[in-house]
mmCIF file of C-alpha atoms in Angstrom:
data_model
loop_
_atom_site.group_PDB
_atom_site.id
_atom_site.type_symbol
_atom_site.label_atom_id
_atom_site.label_comp_id
_atom_site.label_asym_id
_atom_site.label_seq_id
_atom_site.Cartn_x
_atom_site.Cartn_y
_atom_site.Cartn_z
ATOM 1 C CA UNK R 1293 -0.566 118.570 -5.703
ATOM 2 C CA UNK R 1294 1.153 115.068 -6.696
ATOM 3 C CA UNK R 1295 -0.859 112.583 -5.427
ATOM 4 C CA UNK R 1296 2.325 110.124 -4.928
ATOM 5 C CA UNK R 1297 6.304 110.985 -3.838
ATOM 6 C CA UNK R 1298 9.225 108.816 -5.241
ATOM 7 C CA UNK R 1299 12.541 109.419 -2.968
ATOM 8 C CA UNK R 1300 15.504 107.827 -4.288
ATOM 9 C CA UNK R 1301 19.085 108.294 -2.294
ATOM 10 C CA UNK R 1302 21.957 108.006 -4.936
ATOM 11 C CA UNK R 1303 25.478 107.204 -3.461
ATOM 12 C CA UNK R 1304 27.720 105.731 -6.584
ATOM 13 C CA UNK R 1305 24.814 104.542 -8.539
ATOM 14 C CA UNK R 1306 25.504 105.869 -11.713
ATOM 15 C CA UNK R 1307 25.857 102.120 -13.468
ATOM 16 C CA UNK R 1308 22.599 101.813 -12.402
ATOM 17 C CA UNK R 1309 20.653 105.076 -12.356
ATOM 18 C CA UNK R 1310 19.500 105.415 -15.669
ATOM 19 C CA UNK R 1311 17.259 102.101 -15.377
ATOM 20 C CA UNK R 1312 16.000 102.869 -12.175
ATOM 21 C CA UNK R 1313 15.227 106.291 -13.187
ATOM 22 C CA UNK R 1314 13.076 105.674 -16.608
ATOM 23 C CA UNK R 1315 11.382 102.679 -15.249
ATOM 24 C CA UNK R 1316 10.004 105.663 -13.086
ATOM 25 C CA UNK R 1317 9.173 108.091 -15.887
ATOM 26 C CA UNK R 1318 7.401 105.446 -17.851
ATOM 27 C CA UNK R 1319 4.922 104.617 -15.106
ATOM 28 C CA UNK R 1320 1.268 104.557 -15.650
ATOM 29 C CA UNK R 1321 0.415 107.180 -13.597
ATOM 30 C CA UNK R 1322 1.863 109.947 -13.904
ATOM 31 C CA UNK R 1323 0.386 112.898 -11.313
ATOM 32 C CA UNK R 1324 4.105 112.364 -9.397
ATOM 33 C CA UNK R 1325 6.918 113.893 -7.814
ATOM 34 C CA UNK R 1326 10.602 112.728 -7.963
ATOM 35 C CA UNK R 1327 12.740 113.357 -5.574
ATOM 36 C CA UNK R 1328 16.036 112.598 -5.118
ATOM 37 C CA UNK R 1329 19.069 113.192 -3.373
ATOM 38 C CA UNK R 1330 23.238 112.498 -4.036
ATOM 39 C CA UNK R 1331 24.382 111.903 -1.402
ATOM 40 C CA UNK R 1332 28.032 112.921 -2.508
ATOM 41 C CA UNK R 1333 28.861 110.518 -5.322
ATOM 42 C CA UNK R 1334 31.968 110.509 -6.324
ATOM 43 C CA UNK R 1335 31.121 108.068 -9.454
ATOM 44 C CA UNK R 1336 29.364 111.707 -11.451
ATOM 45 C CA UNK R 1337 26.088 110.228 -10.802
ATOM 46 C CA UNK R 1338 25.170 114.009 -9.615
ATOM 47 C CA UNK R 1339 26.271 115.497 -13.138
ATOM 48 C CA UNK R 1340 23.844 112.756 -14.725
ATOM 49 C CA UNK R 1341 20.824 113.492 -12.194
ATOM 50 C CA UNK R 1342 21.188 118.011 -13.317
ATOM 51 C CA UNK R 1343 20.941 117.125 -16.344
ATOM 52 C CA UNK R 1344 17.887 114.981 -15.664
ATOM 53 C CA UNK R 1345 16.184 117.252 -13.570
ATOM 54 C CA UNK R 1346 16.968 119.756 -16.724
ATOM 55 C CA UNK R 1347 14.971 117.595 -18.608
ATOM 56 C CA UNK R 1348 11.835 116.409 -16.009
ATOM 57 C CA UNK R 1349 9.425 118.698 -14.062
ATOM 58 C CA UNK R 1350 8.759 116.462 -12.058
ATOM 59 C CA UNK R 1351 11.997 115.744 -10.813
ATOM 60 C CA UNK R 1352 13.473 117.775 -8.015
ATOM 61 C CA UNK R 1353 17.189 117.121 -7.475
ATOM 62 C CA UNK R 1354 19.499 117.365 -3.642
ATOM 63 C CA UNK R 1355 22.467 116.484 -2.764
ATOM 64 C CA UNK R 1356 24.891 116.708 0.595
ATOM 65 C CA UNK R 1357 28.129 118.334 1.010
ATOM 66 C CA UNK R 1358 29.353 115.291 2.037
ATOM 67 C CA UNK R 1359 28.031 111.934 2.585
ATOM 68 C CA UNK R 1360 25.332 111.179 5.317
ATOM 69 C CA UNK R 1361 24.345 107.747 4.857
ATOM 70 C CA UNK R 1362 21.185 105.893 3.828
ATOM 71 C CA UNK R 1363 18.768 106.285 6.371
ATOM 72 C CA UNK R 1364 19.657 110.545 7.187
ATOM 73 C CA UNK R 1365 19.286 111.015 3.071
ATOM 74 C CA UNK R 1366 16.296 109.048 2.974
ATOM 75 C CA UNK R 1367 14.831 111.515 6.149
ATOM 76 C CA UNK R 1368 15.811 114.561 4.340
ATOM 77 C CA UNK R 1369 14.019 113.801 1.186
ATOM 78 C CA UNK R 1370 10.552 112.509 3.226
ATOM 79 C CA UNK R 1371 11.180 115.762 4.744
ATOM 80 C CA UNK R 1372 11.179 117.369 1.586
ATOM 81 C CA UNK R 1373 7.726 115.311 -0.539
ATOM 82 C CA UNK R 1374 4.952 116.885 -0.656
ATOM 83 C CA UNK R 1375 2.201 114.002 -1.366
ATOM 84 C CA UNK R 1376 0.253 112.653 0.521
ATOM 85 C CA UNK R 1377 2.174 108.698 -0.499
ATOM 86 C CA UNK R 1378 5.812 108.287 -0.279
ATOM 87 C CA UNK R 1379 7.010 105.431 -2.355
ATOM 88 C CA UNK R 1380 10.790 104.612 -1.820
ATOM 89 C CA UNK R 1381 12.699 103.960 -4.082
ATOM 90 C CA UNK R 1382 16.518 102.582 -5.118
ATOM 91 C CA UNK R 1383 19.064 103.590 -7.227
ATOM 92 C CA UNK R 1384 19.330 99.628 -8.447
ATOM 93 C CA UNK R 1385 16.227 98.613 -8.985
ATOM 94 C CA UNK R 1386 13.211 98.198 -11.964
ATOM 95 C CA UNK R 1387 10.003 99.316 -11.267
ATOM 96 C CA UNK R 1388 6.868 97.432 -13.159
ATOM 97 C CA UNK R 1389 4.995 100.228 -15.828
ATOM 98 C CA UNK R 1390 2.457 99.788 -13.885
ATOM 99 C CA UNK R 1391 4.305 99.393 -10.011
ATOM 100 C CA UNK R 1392 2.628 103.513 -8.933
ATOM 101 C CA UNK R 1393 -0.954 102.724 -10.302
ATOM 102 C CA UNK R 1394 -1.837 99.918 -8.311
ATOM 103 C CA UNK R 1395 -0.213 100.787 -5.474
ATOM 104 C CA UNK R 1396 -2.372 104.196 -5.313
ATOM 105 C CA UNK R 1397 -4.859 102.069 -5.866
ATOM 106 C CA UNK R 1398 -4.642 99.944 -3.149
ATOM 107 C CA UNK R 1399 -4.439 102.716 -0.810
ATOM 108 C CA UNK R 1400 -6.970 104.260 -1.929
ATOM 109 C CA UNK R 1401 -9.057 100.958 -1.576
ATOM 110 C CA UNK R 1402 -7.480 100.865 2.317
ATOM 111 C CA UNK R 1403 -6.910 104.294 3.263
ATOM 112 C CA UNK R 1404 -6.235 104.022 6.770
ATOM 113 C CA UNK R 1405 -2.928 101.670 6.640
ATOM 114 C CA UNK R 1406 0.574 103.290 7.657
ATOM 115 C CA UNK R 1407 1.744 101.256 4.810
ATOM 116 C CA UNK R 1408 1.683 98.949 2.052
ATOM 117 C CA UNK R 1409 4.466 96.226 0.542
ATOM 118 C CA UNK R 1410 4.556 94.802 -2.598
ATOM 119 C CA UNK R 1411 5.641 91.391 -4.154
ATOM 120 C CA UNK R 1412 8.669 90.895 -6.267
ATOM 121 C CA UNK R 1413 11.463 89.838 -8.535
ATOM 122 C CA UNK R 1414 14.623 89.903 -7.855
ATOM 123 C CA UNK R 1415 16.800 89.649 -10.989
ATOM 124 C CA UNK R 1416 20.725 90.080 -11.563
ATOM 125 C CA UNK R 1417 23.426 92.904 -12.301
ATOM 126 C CA UNK R 1418 22.706 91.811 -15.717
ATOM 127 C CA UNK R 1419 19.211 92.082 -15.624
ATOM 128 C CA UNK R 1420 17.979 88.258 -15.757
ATOM 129 C CA UNK R 1421 15.477 87.065 -13.687
ATOM 130 C CA UNK R 1422 15.315 84.504 -11.143
ATOM 131 C CA UNK R 1423 12.727 83.275 -10.625
ATOM 132 C CA UNK R 1424 11.037 82.806 -7.500
ATOM 133 C CA UNK R 1425 7.527 80.482 -7.296
ATOM 134 C CA UNK R 1426 7.662 81.176 -4.016
ATOM 135 C CA UNK R 1427 4.181 81.294 -2.665
ATOM 136 C CA UNK R 1428 3.149 84.272 0.022
ATOM 137 C CA UNK R 1429 -0.325 83.255 1.969
ATOM 138 C CA UNK R 1430 -0.166 86.972 3.990
ATOM 139 C CA UNK R 1431 -3.281 88.653 4.062
ATOM 140 C CA UNK R 1432 -4.110 92.412 2.089
ATOM 141 C CA UNK R 1433 -4.156 93.598 5.410
ATOM 142 C CA UNK R 1434 -1.990 92.996 8.370
ATOM 143 C CA UNK R 1435 -3.227 94.006 12.026
ATOM 144 C CA UNK R 1436 -0.287 94.524 14.719
ATOM 145 C CA UNK R 1437 -0.752 91.525 16.300
ATOM 146 C CA UNK R 1438 -0.105 89.584 13.007
ATOM 147 C CA UNK R 1439 2.618 91.426 11.998
ATOM 148 C CA UNK R 1440 4.321 90.755 15.490
ATOM 149 C CA UNK R 1441 3.347 87.204 15.177
ATOM 150 C CA UNK R 1442 4.600 87.213 11.374
ATOM 151 C CA UNK R 1443 8.163 89.009 11.925
ATOM 152 C CA UNK R 1444 8.969 87.255 15.065
ATOM 153 C CA UNK R 1445 8.362 83.112 13.161
ATOM 154 C CA UNK R 1446 9.907 84.403 10.199
ATOM 155 C CA UNK R 1447 12.105 87.894 10.354
ATOM 156 C CA UNK R 1448 11.116 91.346 7.797
ATOM 157 C CA UNK R 1449 8.162 90.816 6.122
ATOM 158 C CA UNK R 1450 8.027 93.616 4.105
ATOM 159 C CA UNK R 1451 11.403 93.296 3.157
ATOM 160 C CA UNK R 1452 13.257 95.864 0.572
ATOM 161 C CA UNK R 1453 13.245 99.486 0.651
ATOM 162 C CA UNK R 1454 11.672 99.407 -2.898
ATOM 163 C CA UNK R 1455 8.440 97.472 -2.690
ATOM 164 C CA UNK R 1456 7.519 100.349 -0.313
ATOM 165 C CA UNK R 1457 4.389 102.909 0.203
ATOM 166 C CA UNK R 1458 4.214 104.352 3.329
ATOM 167 C CA UNK R 1459 1.132 107.407 4.674
ATOM 168 C CA UNK R 1460 3.165 110.722 4.713
ATOM 169 C CA UNK R 1461 1.834 111.562 7.722
ATOM 170 C CA UNK R 1462 2.101 107.752 9.439
ATOM 171 C CA UNK R 1463 6.224 108.271 8.762
ATOM 172 C CA UNK R 1464 6.176 111.424 10.651
ATOM 173 C CA UNK R 1465 4.647 111.130 13.559
ATOM 174 C CA UNK R 1466 6.746 108.025 14.224
ATOM 175 C CA UNK R 1467 9.175 109.922 14.021
ATOM 176 C CA UNK R 1468 11.194 108.874 10.143
ATOM 177 C CA UNK R 1469 14.254 106.543 10.352
ATOM 178 C CA UNK R 1470 16.937 106.196 12.647
ATOM 179 C CA UNK R 1471 19.898 107.701 11.678
ATOM 180 C CA UNK R 1472 21.151 106.096 14.134
ATOM 181 C CA UNK R 1473 21.226 102.876 12.766
ATOM 182 C CA UNK R 1474 23.209 101.587 10.049
ATOM 183 C CA UNK R 1475 21.423 98.844 8.085
ATOM 184 C CA UNK R 1476 18.233 98.074 9.734
ATOM 185 C CA UNK R 1477 16.236 101.628 10.484
ATOM 186 C CA UNK R 1478 13.357 100.134 7.230
ATOM 187 C CA UNK R 1479 12.503 96.692 9.506
ATOM 188 C CA UNK R 1480 12.981 99.308 12.663
ATOM 189 C CA UNK R 1481 10.444 101.525 10.926
ATOM 190 C CA UNK R 1482 8.306 99.458 9.149
ATOM 191 C CA UNK R 1483 8.058 97.074 13.007
ATOM 192 C CA UNK R 1484 6.850 101.372 13.729
ATOM 193 C CA UNK R 1485 4.461 101.833 11.548
ATOM 194 C CA UNK R 1486 3.352 98.536 12.332
ATOM 195 C CA UNK R 1487 2.803 98.990 16.322
ATOM 196 C CA UNK R 1488 0.456 102.448 15.151
ATOM 197 C CA UNK R 1489 -1.282 100.975 13.294
ATOM 198 C CA UNK R 1490 -2.738 97.971 10.324
ATOM 199 C CA UNK R 1491 -0.082 97.298 7.396
ATOM 200 C CA UNK R 1492 -1.106 96.288 4.361
ATOM 201 C CA UNK R 1493 0.250 93.513 1.568
ATOM 202 C CA UNK R 1494 -0.399 94.668 -2.661
ATOM 203 C CA UNK R 1495 -0.634 91.081 -3.764
ATOM 204 C CA UNK R 1496 0.999 91.880 -7.452
ATOM 205 C CA UNK R 1497 5.159 91.357 -8.015
ATOM 206 C CA UNK R 1498 5.623 95.820 -8.846
ATOM 207 C CA UNK R 1499 9.252 95.304 -8.665
ATOM 208 C CA UNK R 1500 11.966 93.836 -10.524
ATOM 209 C CA UNK R 1501 14.685 93.961 -7.431
ATOM 210 C CA UNK R 1502 18.812 93.534 -8.379
ATOM 211 C CA UNK R 1503 20.721 91.838 -6.550
ATOM 212 C CA UNK R 1504 24.617 92.567 -7.048
ATOM 213 C CA UNK R 1505 27.678 91.848 -4.221
ATOM 214 C CA UNK R 1506 28.308 95.461 -3.768
ATOM 215 C CA UNK R 1507 25.022 96.099 -1.888
ATOM 216 C CA UNK R 1508 26.247 96.598 1.516
ATOM 217 C CA UNK R 1509 23.245 94.826 2.926
ATOM 218 C CA UNK R 1510 25.376 91.098 1.194
ATOM 219 C CA UNK R 1511 28.805 91.772 2.834
ATOM 220 C CA UNK R 1512 29.738 89.324 5.678
ATOM 221 C CA UNK R 1513 31.909 92.491 6.981
ATOM 222 C CA UNK R 1514 28.909 93.769 8.001
ATOM 223 C CA UNK R 1515 27.144 90.442 9.308
ATOM 224 C CA UNK R 1516 27.140 91.598 12.768
ATOM 225 C CA UNK R 1517 26.351 94.936 12.703
ATOM 226 C CA UNK R 1518 23.042 93.835 10.958
ATOM 227 C CA UNK R 1519 22.172 91.517 14.098
ATOM 228 C CA UNK R 1520 23.307 93.659 16.812
ATOM 229 C CA UNK R 1521 21.014 95.936 15.117
ATOM 230 C CA UNK R 1522 17.608 93.385 14.014
ATOM 231 C CA UNK R 1523 17.822 91.667 18.025
ATOM 232 C CA UNK R 1524 17.171 95.364 19.367
ATOM 233 C CA UNK R 1525 13.738 95.191 17.199
ATOM 234 C CA UNK R 1526 13.009 91.360 17.136
ATOM 235 C CA UNK R 1527 12.923 92.354 21.087
ATOM 236 C CA UNK R 1528 10.122 95.124 20.284
ATOM 237 C CA UNK R 1529 8.493 93.023 18.089
ATOM 238 C CA UNK R 1530 8.311 90.350 21.104
ATOM 239 C CA UNK R 1531 7.243 92.706 23.320
ATOM 240 C CA UNK R 1532 3.810 93.754 21.040
ATOM 241 C CA UNK R 1533 3.179 90.301 21.988
ATOM 242 C CA UNK R 1534 3.168 90.614 25.815
ATOM 243 C CA UNK R 1535 -0.581 90.581 26.127
ATOM 244 C CA UNK R 1536 -1.060 87.016 25.006
ATOM 245 C CA UNK R 1537 0.907 84.065 27.039
ATOM 246 C CA UNK R 1538 0.412 81.599 24.332
ATOM 247 C CA UNK R 1539 1.446 83.849 20.991
ATOM 248 C CA UNK R 1540 4.507 85.540 23.326
ATOM 249 C CA UNK R 1541 5.612 82.146 24.343
ATOM 250 C CA UNK R 1542 5.883 80.758 20.872
ATOM 251 C CA UNK R 1543 7.969 84.168 19.872
ATOM 252 C CA UNK R 1544 10.368 83.479 22.480
ATOM 253 C CA UNK R 1545 10.544 79.852 20.729
ATOM 254 C CA UNK R 1546 11.269 80.569 17.648
ATOM 255 C CA UNK R 1547 13.601 83.424 18.785
ATOM 256 C CA UNK R 1548 15.173 80.536 20.558
ATOM 257 C CA UNK R 1549 15.208 77.486 18.130
ATOM 258 C CA UNK R 1550 14.922 79.465 14.402
ATOM 259 C CA UNK R 1551 16.408 83.360 15.005
ATOM 260 C CA UNK R 1552 19.620 82.977 17.049
ATOM 261 C CA UNK R 1553 20.679 79.024 15.712
ATOM 262 C CA UNK R 1554 20.787 81.271 12.489
ATOM 263 C CA UNK R 1555 22.463 83.763 13.474
ATOM 264 C CA UNK R 1556 25.145 81.216 14.475
ATOM 265 C CA UNK R 1557 25.240 80.041 11.273
ATOM 266 C CA UNK R 1558 26.478 83.107 10.515
ATOM 267 C CA UNK R 1559 28.689 83.230 12.612
ATOM 268 C CA UNK R 1560 30.309 79.814 11.598
ATOM 269 C CA UNK R 1561 30.469 81.501 8.245
ATOM 270 C CA UNK R 1562 33.034 84.450 9.518
ATOM 271 C CA UNK R 1563 35.348 81.860 10.680
ATOM 272 C CA UNK R 1564 35.395 79.852 7.722
ATOM 273 C CA UNK R 1565 35.872 82.893 5.092
ATOM 274 C CA UNK R 1566 38.905 84.081 7.999
ATOM 275 C CA UNK R 1567 36.720 87.090 9.524
ATOM 276 C CA UNK R 1568 38.155 86.409 13.103
ATOM 277 C CA UNK R 1569 37.588 90.038 13.679
ATOM 278 C CA UNK R 1570 33.886 90.416 12.692
ATOM 279 C CA UNK R 1571 33.398 86.532 14.316
ATOM 280 C CA UNK R 1572 34.496 88.024 17.793
ATOM 281 C CA UNK R 1573 32.032 90.978 17.694
ATOM 282 C CA UNK R 1574 28.733 88.965 17.066
ATOM 283 C CA UNK R 1575 30.257 85.998 18.877
ATOM 284 C CA UNK R 1576 30.310 88.552 22.170
ATOM 285 C CA UNK R 1577 26.858 89.218 20.796
ATOM 286 C CA UNK R 1578 25.642 86.052 21.532
ATOM 287 C CA UNK R 1579 27.805 85.849 24.135
ATOM 288 C CA UNK R 1580 25.726 88.431 25.792
ATOM 289 C CA UNK R 1581 22.413 86.945 24.762
ATOM 290 C CA UNK R 1582 22.603 83.799 25.781
ATOM 291 C CA UNK R 1583 24.362 80.855 26.476
ATOM 292 C CA UNK R 1584 26.856 79.655 23.682
ATOM 293 C CA UNK R 1585 26.813 76.303 24.949
ATOM 294 C CA UNK R 1586 22.926 75.646 24.708
ATOM 295 C CA UNK R 1587 22.838 77.826 21.548
ATOM 296 C CA UNK R 1588 25.040 75.304 19.753
ATOM 297 C CA UNK R 1589 23.114 72.428 21.059
ATOM 298 C CA UNK R 1590 19.894 73.908 19.636
ATOM 299 C CA UNK R 1591 22.078 75.212 16.171
ATOM 300 C CA UNK R 1592 23.161 71.449 15.945
ATOM 301 C CA UNK R 1593 19.744 69.890 16.184
ATOM 302 C CA UNK R 1594 17.935 72.720 13.769
ATOM 303 C CA UNK R 1595 20.823 71.745 11.426
ATOM 304 C CA UNK R 1596 20.472 67.650 11.356
ATOM 305 C CA UNK R 1597 16.754 68.496 11.747
ATOM 306 C CA UNK R 1598 17.702 70.836 7.927
ATOM 307 C CA UNK R 1599 19.934 68.274 6.282
ATOM 308 C CA UNK R 1600 17.078 65.663 6.898
ATOM 309 C CA UNK R 1601 14.687 68.498 5.236
ATOM 310 C CA UNK R 1602 11.930 68.076 8.506
ATOM 311 C CA UNK R 1603 12.947 72.295 9.879
ATOM 312 C CA UNK R 1604 10.140 73.477 8.238
ATOM 313 C CA UNK R 1605 8.002 70.559 10.070
ATOM 314 C CA UNK R 1606 9.780 71.311 13.181
ATOM 315 C CA UNK R 1607 8.717 74.913 12.938
ATOM 316 C CA UNK R 1608 5.468 74.346 11.954
ATOM 317 C CA UNK R 1609 4.322 71.270 14.266
ATOM 318 C CA UNK R 1610 6.290 71.716 17.238
ATOM 319 C CA UNK R 1611 7.832 75.372 18.143
ATOM 320 C CA UNK R 1612 4.304 77.509 16.631
ATOM 321 C CA UNK R 1613 2.253 75.690 19.697
#
């Protein structure tokens, strides 16, 4: 049995596919299996993958006859895995050579965690690194309460799919990705896993995460849907803190004063780029969740504080009390 399975959904990913896959094959840890599923690509990705399968016995290629979408394809891959651990992967990104080795070491050290995430370096379309000096003081082990506290304040802390390793039995137990979601099923899954056990943070940067305009998550036409799905998740996260009155009230303050004003800012952005239909969807969602006049008032205060570079102090010294 391989120590770890790498699962890679592919849809029209030929441009970066070679570098994404060969960064797996060049890992210092070689006891793995790679499962790749082509989701009815039209750019020649499947032909490339079939050639690769013939050259490497660690690689298995699956394919969908019609496009099923990211999360249904990921679930198909996960069900085919034979390892106790699964590392999720994306067609745009590059693993550092020691990525799998460090992930395995961490899960061997903490065998009861449901999942882990690690640090990333961001690269552009041409592979150039965008340096970041951001310091993450999150501990190595994050229990349910801490996950809920951090996520209610700052959003999805694990981040992207490519820096995630999951305990196979844990993901089966919580029911895989919610494939009825289009954009936020990853955030939803991290929350389900954190609700049933500890998760881990590996304190190393092990992946180059590529940012480019073609990614769905960066498409302004998906803003309203992303916020709709995130809202459902955030409500569940706040609910995880219901047993502690102080933590619960702090989470609700962050929801009203940080998260919702961010959504209102997205609404103004949609209007500025003349995406009126998308703006109407988001406006209707915000109207159903809060008083719009009150939200505008909160947004105005937060924007002023940000202009004065006092927003972080406001969050930490006023909201977080």
